[in-house]
C-alpha positions as a printed NumPy array, in Angstrom:
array([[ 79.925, 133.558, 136.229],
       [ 82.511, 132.393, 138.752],
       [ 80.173, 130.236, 141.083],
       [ 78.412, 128.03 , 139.128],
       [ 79.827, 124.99 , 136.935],
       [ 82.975, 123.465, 136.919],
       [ 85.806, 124.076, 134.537],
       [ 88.113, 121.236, 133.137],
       [ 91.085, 121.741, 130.324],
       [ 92.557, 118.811, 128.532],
       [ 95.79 , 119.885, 127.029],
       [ 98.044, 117.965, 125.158],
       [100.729, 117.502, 122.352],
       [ 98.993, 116.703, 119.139],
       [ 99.132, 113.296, 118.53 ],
       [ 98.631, 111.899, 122.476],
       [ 95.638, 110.705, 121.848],
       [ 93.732, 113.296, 123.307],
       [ 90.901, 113.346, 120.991],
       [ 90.172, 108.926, 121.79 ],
       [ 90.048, 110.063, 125.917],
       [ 88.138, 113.156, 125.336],
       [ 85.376, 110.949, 123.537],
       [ 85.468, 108.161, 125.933],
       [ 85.247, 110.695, 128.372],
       [ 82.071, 112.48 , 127.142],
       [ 80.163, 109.36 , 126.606],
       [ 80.701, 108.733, 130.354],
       [ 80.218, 111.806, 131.789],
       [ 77.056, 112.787, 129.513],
       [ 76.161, 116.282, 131.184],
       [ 79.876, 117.682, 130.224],
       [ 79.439, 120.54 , 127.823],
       [ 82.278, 120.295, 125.228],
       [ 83.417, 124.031, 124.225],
       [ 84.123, 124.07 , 120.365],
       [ 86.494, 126.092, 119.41 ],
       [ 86.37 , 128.364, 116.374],
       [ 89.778, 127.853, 113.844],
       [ 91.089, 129.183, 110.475],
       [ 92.446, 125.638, 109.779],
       [ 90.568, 123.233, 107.413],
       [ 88.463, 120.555, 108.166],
       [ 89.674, 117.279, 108.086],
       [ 87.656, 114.32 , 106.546],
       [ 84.481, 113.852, 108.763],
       [ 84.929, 116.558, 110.939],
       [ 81.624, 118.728, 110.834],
       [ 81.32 , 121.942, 111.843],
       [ 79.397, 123.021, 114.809],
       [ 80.543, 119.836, 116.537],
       [ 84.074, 119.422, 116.208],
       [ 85.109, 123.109, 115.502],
       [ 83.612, 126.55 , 113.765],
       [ 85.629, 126.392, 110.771],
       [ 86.134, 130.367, 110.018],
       [ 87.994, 132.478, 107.565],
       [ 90.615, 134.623, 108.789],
       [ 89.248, 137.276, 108.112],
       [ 86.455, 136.477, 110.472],
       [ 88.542, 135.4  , 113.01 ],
       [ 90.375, 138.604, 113.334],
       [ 87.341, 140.769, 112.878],
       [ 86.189, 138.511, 116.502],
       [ 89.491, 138.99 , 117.741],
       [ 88.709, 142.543, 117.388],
       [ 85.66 , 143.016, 118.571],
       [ 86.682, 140.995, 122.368],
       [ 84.84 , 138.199, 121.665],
       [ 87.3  , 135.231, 122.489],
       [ 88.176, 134.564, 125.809],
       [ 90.866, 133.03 , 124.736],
       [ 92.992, 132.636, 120.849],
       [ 96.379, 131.466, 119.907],
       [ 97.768, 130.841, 116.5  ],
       [ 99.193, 127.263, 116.19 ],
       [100.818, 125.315, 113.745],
       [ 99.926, 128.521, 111.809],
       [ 96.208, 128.476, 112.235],
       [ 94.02 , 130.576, 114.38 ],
       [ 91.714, 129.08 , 117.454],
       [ 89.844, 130.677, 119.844],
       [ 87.171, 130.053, 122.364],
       [ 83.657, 132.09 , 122.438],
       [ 83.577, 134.318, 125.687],
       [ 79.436, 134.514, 125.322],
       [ 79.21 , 130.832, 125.285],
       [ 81.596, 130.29 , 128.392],
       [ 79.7  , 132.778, 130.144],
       [ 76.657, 131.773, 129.553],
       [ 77.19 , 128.023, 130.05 ],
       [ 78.721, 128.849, 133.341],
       [ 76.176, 130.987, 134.176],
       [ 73.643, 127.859, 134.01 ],
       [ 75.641, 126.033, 136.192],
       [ 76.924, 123.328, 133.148],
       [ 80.54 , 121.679, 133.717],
       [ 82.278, 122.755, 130.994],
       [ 85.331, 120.437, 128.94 ],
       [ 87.708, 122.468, 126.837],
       [ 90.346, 120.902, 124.781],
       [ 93.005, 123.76 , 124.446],
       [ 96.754, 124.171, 122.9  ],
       [ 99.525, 125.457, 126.144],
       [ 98.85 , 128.74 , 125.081],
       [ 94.929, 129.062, 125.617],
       [ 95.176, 126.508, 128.903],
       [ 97.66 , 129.677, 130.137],
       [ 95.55 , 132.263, 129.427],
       [ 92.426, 130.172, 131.112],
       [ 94.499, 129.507, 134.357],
       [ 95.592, 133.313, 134.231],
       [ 91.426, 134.336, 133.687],
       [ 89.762, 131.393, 136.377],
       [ 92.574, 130.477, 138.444],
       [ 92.226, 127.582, 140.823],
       [ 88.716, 127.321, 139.182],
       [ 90.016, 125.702, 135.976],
       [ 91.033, 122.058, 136.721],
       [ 93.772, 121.537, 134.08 ],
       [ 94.809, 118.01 , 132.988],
       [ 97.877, 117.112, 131.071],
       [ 97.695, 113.91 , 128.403],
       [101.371, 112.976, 127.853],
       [102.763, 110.39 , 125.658],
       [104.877, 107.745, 126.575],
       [107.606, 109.31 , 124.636],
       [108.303, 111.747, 121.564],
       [109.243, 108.519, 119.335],
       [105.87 , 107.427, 119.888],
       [103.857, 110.512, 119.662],
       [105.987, 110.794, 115.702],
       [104.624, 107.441, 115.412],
       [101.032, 108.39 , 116.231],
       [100.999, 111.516, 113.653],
       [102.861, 109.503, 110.786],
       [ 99.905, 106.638, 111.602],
       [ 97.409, 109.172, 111.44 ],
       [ 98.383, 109.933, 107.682],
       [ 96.936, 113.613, 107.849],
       [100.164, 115.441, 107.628],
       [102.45 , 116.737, 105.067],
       [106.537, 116.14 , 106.651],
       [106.54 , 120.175, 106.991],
       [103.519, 119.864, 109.386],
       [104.365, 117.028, 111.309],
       [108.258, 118.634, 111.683],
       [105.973, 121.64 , 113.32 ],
       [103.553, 119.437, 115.578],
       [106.577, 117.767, 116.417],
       [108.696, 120.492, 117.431],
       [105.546, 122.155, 119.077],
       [104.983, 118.597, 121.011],
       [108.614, 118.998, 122.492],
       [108.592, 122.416, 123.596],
       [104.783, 121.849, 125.137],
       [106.141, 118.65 , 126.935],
       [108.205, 120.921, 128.924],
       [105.042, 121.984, 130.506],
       [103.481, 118.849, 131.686],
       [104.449, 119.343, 135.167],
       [102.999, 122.629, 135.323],
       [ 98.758, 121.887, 135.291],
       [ 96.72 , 120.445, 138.738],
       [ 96.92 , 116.66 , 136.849],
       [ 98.947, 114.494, 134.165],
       [ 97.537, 111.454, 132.528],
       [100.886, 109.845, 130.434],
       [ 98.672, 107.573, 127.682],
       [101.493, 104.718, 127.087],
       [ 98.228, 102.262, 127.152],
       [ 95.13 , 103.428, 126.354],
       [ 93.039, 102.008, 128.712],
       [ 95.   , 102.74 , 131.847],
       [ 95.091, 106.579, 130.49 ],
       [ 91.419, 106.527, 130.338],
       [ 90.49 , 105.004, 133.629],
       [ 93.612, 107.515, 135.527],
       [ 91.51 , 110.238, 133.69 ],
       [ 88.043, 108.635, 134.624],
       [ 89.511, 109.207, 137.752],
       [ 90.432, 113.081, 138.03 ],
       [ 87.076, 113.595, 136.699],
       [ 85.252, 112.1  , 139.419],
       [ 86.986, 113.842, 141.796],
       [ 86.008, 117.409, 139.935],
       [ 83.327, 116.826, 139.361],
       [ 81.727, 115.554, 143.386]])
């Protein structure tokens, strides 16, 4: 598994913008296989499963969780995610690059599993007034959630410094060509 196919991580506060680069990004780079993550959370209007997550009940979750079948879970913002060790393997395994969009949590535990392998990019905002901005715009929280993405956001900021790259998305087009960027040079 560890000498075939490239490994990038996206990791960012909710509310960067993450999700806009991460498209852009795939329609550029059209052989990147997107992991999809299974969750316990609830889809959100026109998100279909399969493609944007594997919606799950709890129950199942923890019944994978048990069985050693995520390389990688974390609870956040009190719902479950996890990524499938059998896919990773065998994507890897075929020699596919593979993009995962993770939480701090799951972007640790994939440096801690592939070290240097996993090519780690950070998507900052400009600032934590304007990432509060972004989720009220978004219109998909209740004030309880967006208190927790916000207080997540500030303690995951902390981190930005710590990954091999970080992309601050002040203007979205400058964002996406810095990212562009790093992905050329991974992916040479």
């Amino acid at each position: 598994m560890m000498n075939k196919g490239k490994i990038i991580v996206i990791v960012a506060p909710s509310g960067s913008g993450k999700s806009t680069l991460i498209k852009r990004i795939k329609a550029e780079f059209l052989d990147l296989l997107e992991s999809v993550s299974f969750t316990t959370r609830k889809a959100r209007e026109g998100e279909i499963n399969g493609q944007h997550y594997n919606f799950i009940s709890e129950q199942e979750f923890l019944d994978r969780k048990e069985n050693d079948e995520f390389l990688e879970w974390a609870k956040v913002h009190g719902n479950y995610y996890g990524t499938s060790k059998k896919f990773v393997e065998d994507e890897i395994s075929k020699g596919h690059n593979l993009l995962f969009d993770l939480d701090i949590q799951g972007t640790d535990s994939f440096k801690e599993y592939f070290g240097d392998r996993a090519r780690v990019i950070f998507i900052a905002p400009p600032s934590v007034e304007a990432l509060e901005n972004r989720l009220r715009g978004r219109g998909t929280e209740t004030e309880e959630s967006l208190n927790i993405r916000l207080e997540n956001a500030k303690r995951e900021l902390l981190r930005k410094d710590d990954y091999d790259y970080l992309v601050v998305n002040d203007e979205l087009e400058k964002a996406y060509l810095d990212l562009k960027d790093i992905f050329e040079g991974i992916l040479r």
